[in-house]
Tab-separated table of N, CA and C in Angstrom:
chain	number	residue	atom	x	y	z
H	1	UNK	N	-17.806	27.645	-26.080
H	1	UNK	CA	-16.948	26.630	-26.691
H	1	UNK	C	-16.139	25.931	-25.595
H	2	UNK	N	-16.098	24.627	-25.656
H	2	UNK	CA	-15.351	23.830	-24.678
H	2	UNK	C	-13.866	23.844	-25.058
H	3	UNK	N	-12.998	24.126	-24.102
H	3	UNK	CA	-11.566	24.083	-24.436
H	3	UNK	C	-11.128	22.660	-24.730
H	4	UNK	N	-10.097	22.503	-25.562
H	4	UNK	CA	-9.622	21.148	-25.893
H	4	UNK	C	-9.167	20.402	-24.645
H	5	UNK	N	-9.357	19.114	-24.662
H	5	UNK	CA	-8.908	18.237	-23.581
H	5	UNK	C	-7.380	18.237	-23.503
H	6	UNK	N	-6.739	18.333	-24.664
H	6	UNK	CA	-5.278	18.309	-24.798
H	6	UNK	C	-4.912	19.431	-25.770
H	7	UNK	N	-3.815	20.151	-25.526
H	7	UNK	CA	-3.436	21.231	-26.446
H	7	UNK	C	-2.841	20.696	-27.751
H	8	UNK	N	-3.721	20.358	-28.678
H	8	UNK	CA	-3.300	19.806	-29.967
H	8	UNK	C	-4.187	20.416	-31.047
H	9	UNK	N	-3.641	20.567	-32.240
H	9	UNK	CA	-4.389	21.151	-33.354
H	9	UNK	C	-4.955	20.056	-34.252
H	10	UNK	N	-5.959	20.393	-35.056
H	10	UNK	CA	-6.448	19.404	-36.026
H	10	UNK	C	-5.346	18.900	-36.956
H	11	UNK	N	-4.419	19.783	-37.329
H	11	UNK	CA	-3.320	19.375	-38.207
H	11	UNK	C	-2.402	18.374	-37.509
H	12	UNK	N	-2.161	18.578	-36.229
H	12	UNK	CA	-1.342	17.621	-35.482
H	12	UNK	C	-2.046	16.269	-35.378
H	13	UNK	N	-3.342	16.299	-35.170
H	13	UNK	CA	-4.110	15.055	-35.121
H	13	UNK	C	-3.984	14.321	-36.447
H	14	UNK	N	-4.158	15.032	-37.553
H	14	UNK	CA	-4.033	14.407	-38.877
H	14	UNK	C	-2.645	13.794	-39.065
H	15	UNK	N	-1.599	14.509	-38.615
H	15	UNK	CA	-0.232	14.011	-38.776
H	15	UNK	C	-0.008	12.760	-37.931
H	16	UNK	N	-0.496	12.767	-36.698
H	16	UNK	CA	-0.353	11.586	-35.836
H	16	UNK	C	-1.051	10.389	-36.468
H	17	UNK	N	-2.278	10.594	-36.928
H	17	UNK	CA	-3.042	9.484	-37.516
H	17	UNK	C	-2.342	8.941	-38.760
H	18	UNK	N	-1.895	9.816	-39.643
H	18	UNK	CA	-1.221	9.356	-40.868
H	18	UNK	C	0.075	8.619	-40.538
H	19	UNK	N	0.858	9.135	-39.608
H	19	UNK	CA	2.116	8.501	-39.221
H	19	UNK	C	1.853	7.140	-38.569
H	20	UNK	N	0.865	7.113	-37.702
H	20	UNK	CA	0.517	5.872	-37.011
H	20	UNK	C	0.087	4.793	-38.008
H	21	UNK	N	-0.794	5.126	-38.942
H	21	UNK	CA	-1.255	4.102	-39.875
H	21	UNK	C	-0.184	3.692	-40.869
H	22	UNK	N	0.797	4.553	-41.113
H	22	UNK	CA	1.963	4.120	-41.877
H	22	UNK	C	2.704	3.019	-41.133
H	23	UNK	N	2.860	3.203	-39.818
H	23	UNK	CA	3.528	2.189	-38.987
H	23	UNK	C	2.687	0.916	-38.902
H	24	UNK	N	1.386	1.069	-38.795
H	24	UNK	CA	0.491	-0.107	-38.733
H	24	UNK	C	0.650	-0.947	-39.990
H	25	UNK	N	0.650	-0.295	-41.154
H	25	UNK	CA	0.741	-1.044	-42.419
H	25	UNK	C	2.046	-1.835	-42.517
H	26	UNK	N	3.095	-1.367	-41.846
H	26	UNK	CA	4.388	-2.070	-41.885
H	26	UNK	C	4.523	-3.107	-40.775
H	27	UNK	N	3.625	-3.107	-39.816
H	27	UNK	CA	3.751	-4.008	-38.667
H	27	UNK	C	3.386	-5.440	-39.075
H	28	UNK	N	4.224	-6.402	-38.676
H	28	UNK	CA	4.047	-7.788	-39.119
H	28	UNK	C	2.774	-8.447	-38.583
H	29	UNK	N	2.299	-8.049	-37.424
H	29	UNK	CA	1.087	-8.650	-36.860
H	29	UNK	C	-0.137	-7.776	-37.145
H	30	UNK	N	-0.037	-6.497	-36.830
H	30	UNK	CA	-1.200	-5.612	-36.972
H	30	UNK	C	-1.511	-5.264	-38.423
H	31	UNK	N	-0.493	-5.172	-39.262
H	31	UNK	CA	-0.714	-4.810	-40.661
H	31	UNK	C	-1.742	-5.690	-41.358
H	32	UNK	N	-1.586	-7.014	-41.311
H	32	UNK	CA	-2.563	-7.891	-41.958
H	32	UNK	C	-3.964	-7.813	-41.344
H	33	UNK	N	-4.043	-7.568	-40.042
H	33	UNK	CA	-5.361	-7.456	-39.401
H	33	UNK	C	-6.100	-6.249	-39.961
H	34	UNK	N	-5.425	-5.112	-40.012
H	34	UNK	CA	-6.054	-3.909	-40.561
H	34	UNK	C	-6.332	-4.071	-42.047
H	35	UNK	N	-5.384	-4.653	-42.785
H	35	UNK	CA	-5.546	-4.800	-44.237
H	35	UNK	C	-6.749	-5.672	-44.589
H	36	UNK	N	-7.123	-6.561	-43.693
H	36	UNK	CA	-8.283	-7.419	-43.950
H	36	UNK	C	-9.590	-6.623	-43.957
H	37	UNK	N	-9.568	-5.419	-43.409
H	37	UNK	CA	-10.793	-4.633	-43.276
H	37	UNK	C	-10.761	-3.292	-43.997
H	38	UNK	N	-9.586	-2.765	-44.254
H	38	UNK	CA	-9.478	-1.416	-44.814
H	38	UNK	C	-9.013	-1.495	-46.258
H	39	UNK	N	-9.843	-1.001	-47.142
H	39	UNK	CA	-9.476	-0.942	-48.557
H	39	UNK	C	-9.182	0.494	-48.986
H	40	UNK	N	-9.692	1.460	-48.248
H	40	UNK	CA	-9.481	2.871	-48.553
H	40	UNK	C	-8.808	3.531	-47.345
H	41	UNK	N	-7.465	3.520	-47.340
H	41	UNK	CA	-6.722	4.046	-46.204
H	41	UNK	C	-6.984	5.533	-45.964
H	42	UNK	N	-7.008	6.383	-46.986
H	42	UNK	CA	-7.290	7.796	-46.713
H	42	UNK	C	-8.657	8.010	-46.038
H	43	UNK	N	-9.668	7.271	-46.458
H	43	UNK	CA	-10.986	7.405	-45.830
H	43	UNK	C	-10.943	6.913	-44.385
H	44	UNK	N	-10.240	5.808	-44.147
H	44	UNK	CA	-10.127	5.300	-42.783
H	44	UNK	C	-9.389	6.306	-41.896
H	45	UNK	N	-8.292	6.832	-42.400
H	45	UNK	CA	-7.527	7.807	-41.620
H	45	UNK	C	-8.359	9.052	-41.333
H	46	UNK	N	-9.151	9.488	-42.289
H	46	UNK	CA	-10.026	10.652	-42.056
H	46	UNK	C	-11.055	10.343	-40.968
H	47	UNK	N	-11.588	9.142	-40.992
H	47	UNK	CA	-12.572	8.756	-39.976
H	47	UNK	C	-11.942	8.702	-38.587
H	48	UNK	N	-10.742	8.146	-38.491
H	48	UNK	CA	-10.066	8.042	-37.197
H	48	UNK	C	-9.605	9.421	-36.725
H	49	UNK	N	-9.177	10.265	-37.630
H	49	UNK	CA	-8.824	11.640	-37.245
H	49	UNK	C	-10.058	12.359	-36.706
H	50	UNK	N	-11.210	12.117	-37.317
H	50	UNK	CA	-12.455	12.711	-36.807
H	50	UNK	C	-12.767	12.176	-35.409
H	51	UNK	N	-12.506	10.890	-35.181
H	51	UNK	CA	-12.693	10.316	-33.848
H	51	UNK	C	-11.849	11.073	-32.821
H	52	UNK	N	-10.557	11.258	-33.132
H	52	UNK	CA	-9.670	11.936	-32.196
H	52	UNK	C	-10.023	13.407	-32.038
H	53	UNK	N	-10.452	14.071	-33.116
H	53	UNK	CA	-10.873	15.474	-32.982
H	53	UNK	C	-12.092	15.577	-32.082
H	54	UNK	N	-12.963	14.576	-32.141
H	54	UNK	CA	-14.117	14.549	-31.242
H	54	UNK	C	-13.656	14.325	-29.796
H	55	UNK	N	-12.780	13.346	-29.589
H	55	UNK	CA	-12.333	12.992	-28.240
H	55	UNK	C	-11.481	14.083	-27.594
H	56	UNK	N	-10.719	14.802	-28.400
H	56	UNK	CA	-9.773	15.783	-27.849
H	56	UNK	C	-10.287	17.220	-27.986
H	57	UNK	N	-10.796	17.558	-29.154
H	57	UNK	CA	-11.211	18.942	-29.426
H	57	UNK	C	-12.708	19.153	-29.262
H	58	UNK	N	-13.431	18.066	-28.984
H	58	UNK	CA	-14.886	18.092	-28.815
H	58	UNK	C	-15.622	18.512	-30.078
H	59	UNK	N	-15.015	18.246	-31.229
H	59	UNK	CA	-15.740	18.445	-32.491
H	59	UNK	C	-16.790	17.346	-32.583
H	60	UNK	N	-17.792	17.569	-33.344
H	60	UNK	CA	-18.849	16.559	-33.491
H	60	UNK	C	-18.888	16.037	-34.925
H	61	UNK	N	-17.706	15.704	-35.454
H	61	UNK	CA	-17.626	15.245	-36.837
H	61	UNK	C	-17.552	13.723	-36.954
H	62	UNK	N	-17.467	13.022	-35.835
H	62	UNK	CA	-17.344	11.564	-35.867
H	62	UNK	C	-18.666	10.937	-35.466
H	63	UNK	N	-19.130	9.991	-36.268
H	63	UNK	CA	-20.303	9.217	-35.866
H	63	UNK	C	-20.026	7.759	-36.157
H	64	UNK	N	-19.554	7.092	-35.178
H	64	UNK	CA	-19.231	5.685	-35.311
H	64	UNK	C	-19.192	5.058	-33.937
H	65	UNK	N	-18.929	3.791	-33.909
H	65	UNK	CA	-18.815	3.059	-32.652
H	65	UNK	C	-17.533	2.233	-32.690
H	66	UNK	N	-16.458	2.749	-32.096
H	66	UNK	CA	-15.211	1.981	-32.100
H	66	UNK	C	-15.374	0.594	-31.485
H	67	UNK	N	-16.145	0.495	-30.420
H	67	UNK	CA	-16.339	-0.811	-29.786
H	67	UNK	C	-16.992	-1.782	-30.773
H	68	UNK	N	-18.047	-1.349	-31.415
H	68	UNK	CA	-18.736	-2.221	-32.371
H	68	UNK	C	-17.794	-2.614	-33.507
H	69	UNK	N	-17.044	-1.660	-34.030
H	69	UNK	CA	-16.135	-1.949	-35.145
H	69	UNK	C	-15.093	-2.998	-34.751
H	70	UNK	N	-14.508	-2.849	-33.570
H	70	UNK	CA	-13.486	-3.804	-33.142
H	70	UNK	C	-14.084	-5.177	-32.844
H	71	UNK	N	-15.271	-5.193	-32.290
H	71	UNK	CA	-15.896	-6.478	-31.968
H	71	UNK	C	-16.389	-7.189	-33.227
H	72	UNK	N	-16.866	-6.433	-34.203
H	72	UNK	CA	-17.377	-7.049	-35.428
H	72	UNK	C	-16.265	-7.480	-36.376
H	73	UNK	N	-15.078	-6.948	-36.192
H	73	UNK	CA	-13.981	-7.279	-37.108
H	73	UNK	C	-13.728	-8.783	-37.157
H	74	UNK	N	-13.847	-9.443	-36.028
H	74	UNK	CA	-13.682	-10.889	-36.003
H	74	UNK	C	-12.258	-11.366	-35.804
H	75	UNK	N	-11.271	-10.577	-36.219
H	75	UNK	CA	-9.886	-11.019	-36.077
H	75	UNK	C	-9.089	-10.138	-35.115
H	76	UNK	N	-9.768	-9.267	-34.396
H	76	UNK	CA	-9.104	-8.426	-33.400
H	76	UNK	C	-9.178	-9.152	-32.062
H	77	UNK	N	-8.033	-9.294	-31.409
H	77	UNK	CA	-7.947	-9.981	-30.129
H	77	UNK	C	-7.334	-9.047	-29.085
H	78	UNK	N	-7.579	-9.353	-27.838
H	78	UNK	CA	-7.043	-8.552	-26.741
H	78	UNK	C	-5.511	-8.474	-26.800
H	79	UNK	N	-4.864	-9.533	-27.253
H	79	UNK	CA	-3.395	-9.555	-27.306
H	79	UNK	C	-2.828	-8.553	-28.314
H	80	UNK	N	-3.662	-8.010	-29.203
H	80	UNK	CA	-3.185	-7.044	-30.189
H	80	UNK	C	-3.045	-5.637	-29.614
H	81	UNK	N	-3.730	-5.349	-28.523
H	81	UNK	CA	-3.751	-3.982	-28.011
H	81	UNK	C	-2.408	-3.487	-27.477
H	82	UNK	N	-1.593	-4.314	-26.819
H	82	UNK	CA	-0.282	-3.792	-26.407
H	82	UNK	C	0.572	-3.317	-27.584
H	83	UNK	N	0.590	-4.060	-28.688
H	83	UNK	CA	1.342	-3.622	-29.868
H	83	UNK	C	0.757	-2.338	-30.433
H	84	UNK	N	-0.574	-2.271	-30.502
H	84	UNK	CA	-1.256	-1.072	-31.010
H	84	UNK	C	-0.849	0.135	-30.178
H	85	UNK	N	-0.916	0.001	-28.862
H	85	UNK	CA	-0.589	1.125	-27.978
H	85	UNK	C	0.892	1.478	-28.038
H	86	UNK	N	1.758	0.487	-28.171
H	86	UNK	CA	3.187	0.759	-28.291
H	86	UNK	C	3.469	1.582	-29.552
H	87	UNK	N	2.870	1.192	-30.666
H	87	UNK	CA	3.059	1.948	-31.906
H	87	UNK	C	2.469	3.352	-31.790
H	88	UNK	N	1.318	3.454	-31.155
H	88	UNK	CA	0.681	4.763	-31.005
H	88	UNK	C	1.533	5.665	-30.114
H	89	UNK	N	2.024	5.126	-29.000
H	89	UNK	CA	2.889	5.911	-28.116
H	89	UNK	C	4.149	6.373	-28.833
H	90	UNK	N	4.735	5.474	-29.594
H	90	UNK	CA	5.942	5.807	-30.358
H	90	UNK	C	5.650	6.940	-31.348
H	91	UNK	N	4.506	6.866	-32.005
H	91	UNK	CA	4.106	7.919	-32.946
H	91	UNK	C	3.911	9.244	-32.226
H	92	UNK	N	3.228	9.208	-31.099
H	92	UNK	CA	3.005	10.438	-30.325
H	92	UNK	C	4.330	11.059	-29.905
H	93	UNK	N	5.258	10.255	-29.402
H	93	UNK	CA	6.556	10.774	-28.957
H	93	UNK	C	7.347	11.392	-30.105
H	94	UNK	N	7.210	10.810	-31.297
H	94	UNK	CA	7.967	11.317	-32.449
H	94	UNK	C	7.355	12.571	-33.067
H	95	UNK	N	6.062	12.786	-32.877
H	95	UNK	CA	5.399	13.863	-33.626
H	95	UNK	C	4.902	15.030	-32.789
H	96	UNK	N	4.886	14.892	-31.457
H	96	UNK	CA	4.294	15.938	-30.619
H	96	UNK	C	5.234	16.357	-29.496
H	97	UNK	N	5.003	17.550	-28.940
H	97	UNK	CA	5.751	17.931	-27.741
H	97	UNK	C	5.498	16.913	-26.615
H	98	UNK	N	6.469	16.767	-25.733
H	98	UNK	CA	6.436	15.718	-24.707
H	98	UNK	C	5.162	15.739	-23.858
H	99	UNK	N	4.761	16.888	-23.351
H	99	UNK	CA	3.563	16.969	-22.497
H	99	UNK	C	2.307	16.583	-23.262
H	100	UNK	N	2.204	17.043	-24.485
H	100	UNK	CA	1.042	16.727	-25.316
H	100	UNK	C	0.998	15.237	-25.617
H	101	UNK	N	2.158	14.678	-25.961
H	101	UNK	CA	2.230	13.236	-26.243
H	101	UNK	C	1.829	12.431	-25.015
H	102	UNK	N	2.290	12.837	-23.852
H	102	UNK	CA	1.974	12.116	-22.621
H	102	UNK	C	0.467	12.170	-22.325
H	103	UNK	N	-0.144	13.335	-22.493
H	103	UNK	CA	-1.579	13.473	-22.223
H	103	UNK	C	-2.405	12.652	-23.212
H	104	UNK	N	-2.052	12.712	-24.491
H	104	UNK	CA	-2.792	11.946	-25.504
H	104	UNK	C	-2.601	10.453	-25.271
H	105	UNK	N	-1.401	10.063	-24.904
H	105	UNK	CA	-1.141	8.652	-24.622
H	105	UNK	C	-2.036	8.149	-23.491
H	106	UNK	N	-2.168	8.932	-22.438
H	106	UNK	CA	-3.018	8.519	-21.316
H	106	UNK	C	-4.456	8.314	-21.785
H	107	UNK	N	-4.951	9.210	-22.622
H	107	UNK	CA	-6.305	9.066	-23.170
H	107	UNK	C	-6.398	7.817	-24.041
H	108	UNK	N	-5.417	7.598	-24.901
H	108	UNK	CA	-5.418	6.426	-25.782
H	108	UNK	C	-5.395	5.130	-24.973
H	109	UNK	N	-4.644	5.127	-23.884
H	109	UNK	CA	-4.575	3.925	-23.054
H	109	UNK	C	-5.904	3.654	-22.356
H	110	UNK	N	-6.609	4.704	-21.934
H	110	UNK	CA	-7.940	4.499	-21.324
H	110	UNK	C	-8.913	3.945	-22.358
H	111	UNK	N	-8.911	4.517	-23.554
H	111	UNK	CA	-9.800	4.043	-24.614
H	111	UNK	C	-9.411	2.616	-25.014
H	112	UNK	N	-8.118	2.379	-25.172
H	112	UNK	CA	-7.640	1.047	-25.541
H	112	UNK	C	-8.009	-0.009	-24.519
H	113	UNK	N	-7.958	0.346	-23.237
H	113	UNK	CA	-8.320	-0.620	-22.190
H	113	UNK	C	-9.787	-1.020	-22.316
H	114	UNK	N	-10.642	-0.049	-22.601
H	114	UNK	CA	-12.060	-0.362	-22.777
H	114	UNK	C	-12.305	-1.234	-23.996
H	115	UNK	N	-11.645	-0.910	-25.097
H	115	UNK	CA	-11.803	-1.714	-26.313
H	115	UNK	C	-11.264	-3.132	-26.098
H	116	UNK	N	-10.112	-3.219	-25.449
H	116	UNK	CA	-9.520	-4.536	-25.177
H	116	UNK	C	-10.457	-5.381	-24.321
H	117	UNK	N	-11.029	-4.773	-23.303
H	117	UNK	CA	-11.954	-5.528	-22.449
H	117	UNK	C	-13.175	-5.988	-23.236
H	118	UNK	N	-13.676	-5.149	-24.125
H	118	UNK	CA	-14.826	-5.547	-24.935
H	118	UNK	C	-14.502	-6.703	-25.855
H	119	UNK	N	-13.362	-6.626	-26.509
H	119	UNK	CA	-12.933	-7.691	-27.418
H	119	UNK	C	-12.641	-8.962	-26.631
H	120	UNK	N	-11.994	-8.808	-25.483
H	120	UNK	CA	-11.673	-9.966	-24.655
H	120	UNK	C	-12.947	-10.655	-24.176
H	121	UNK	N	-13.933	-9.861	-23.795
H	121	UNK	CA	-15.201	-10.424	-23.340
H	121	UNK	C	-15.908	-11.190	-24.438
H	122	UNK	N	-15.770	-10.723	-25.661
H	122	UNK	CA	-16.396	-11.379	-26.797
H	122	UNK	C	-15.812	-12.767	-27.041
H	123	UNK	N	-14.523	-12.926	-26.785
H	123	UNK	CA	-13.824	-14.167	-27.119
H	123	UNK	C	-13.558	-15.068	-25.916
H	124	UNK	N	-13.998	-14.687	-24.734
H	124	UNK	CA	-13.711	-15.519	-23.564
H	124	UNK	C	-14.826	-16.531	-23.341
H	125	UNK	N	-14.476	-17.570	-22.666
H	125	UNK	CA	-15.423	-18.597	-22.284
H	125	UNK	C	-16.390	-17.993	-21.270
H	126	UNK	N	-17.663	-18.125	-21.500
H	126	UNK	CA	-18.684	-17.538	-20.620
H	126	UNK	C	-18.573	-18.053	-19.194
H	127	UNK	N	-17.975	-19.210	-18.983
H	127	UNK	CA	-17.826	-19.757	-17.639
H	127	UNK	C	-16.671	-19.106	-16.887
H	128	UNK	N	-15.806	-18.389	-17.600
H	128	UNK	CA	-14.656	-17.748	-16.975
H	128	UNK	C	-15.025	-16.348	-16.508
H	129	UNK	N	-14.446	-15.895	-15.384
H	129	UNK	CA	-14.699	-14.522	-14.939
H	129	UNK	C	-13.981	-13.539	-15.859
H	130	UNK	N	-14.486	-12.314	-15.975
H	130	UNK	CA	-13.811	-11.328	-16.822
H	130	UNK	C	-12.461	-10.917	-16.239
H	131	UNK	N	-11.534	-10.529	-17.092
H	131	UNK	CA	-10.240	-10.030	-16.657
H	131	UNK	C	-10.381	-8.518	-16.551
H	132	UNK	N	-10.154	-7.977	-15.374
H	132	UNK	CA	-10.357	-6.549	-15.127
H	132	UNK	C	-9.039	-5.849	-14.877
H	133	UNK	N	-8.141	-5.880	-15.822
H	133	UNK	CA	-6.863	-5.186	-15.671
H	133	UNK	C	-6.707	-4.152	-16.731
């Protein structure tokens, strides 16, 4: 058995995801973007919790493509990722021990950077060079 990437339990993952999506639904910019695509919040939260359990605990319960989902959404833009990460970091700090929150945040920022670059590439002018930050 592979040890977890971060010392977090499945219950903590579920709590972070539920708390985070509560904040998303109240956010003036991100709330409407998510609401345009999610009609069953409990199912979405379960899917995202499975994503994190796969990424952190190496469970194999998630089968999806976050990149494809974000690119196909149509209304997700690179400018949305800083708000997303700020809310996620805030949730981590409020719900987890400091070291655990810091480690999960670093992972979320790496994943978010990749998703942001994919979304940005989708919406940029092909004549422009990619932004690699």
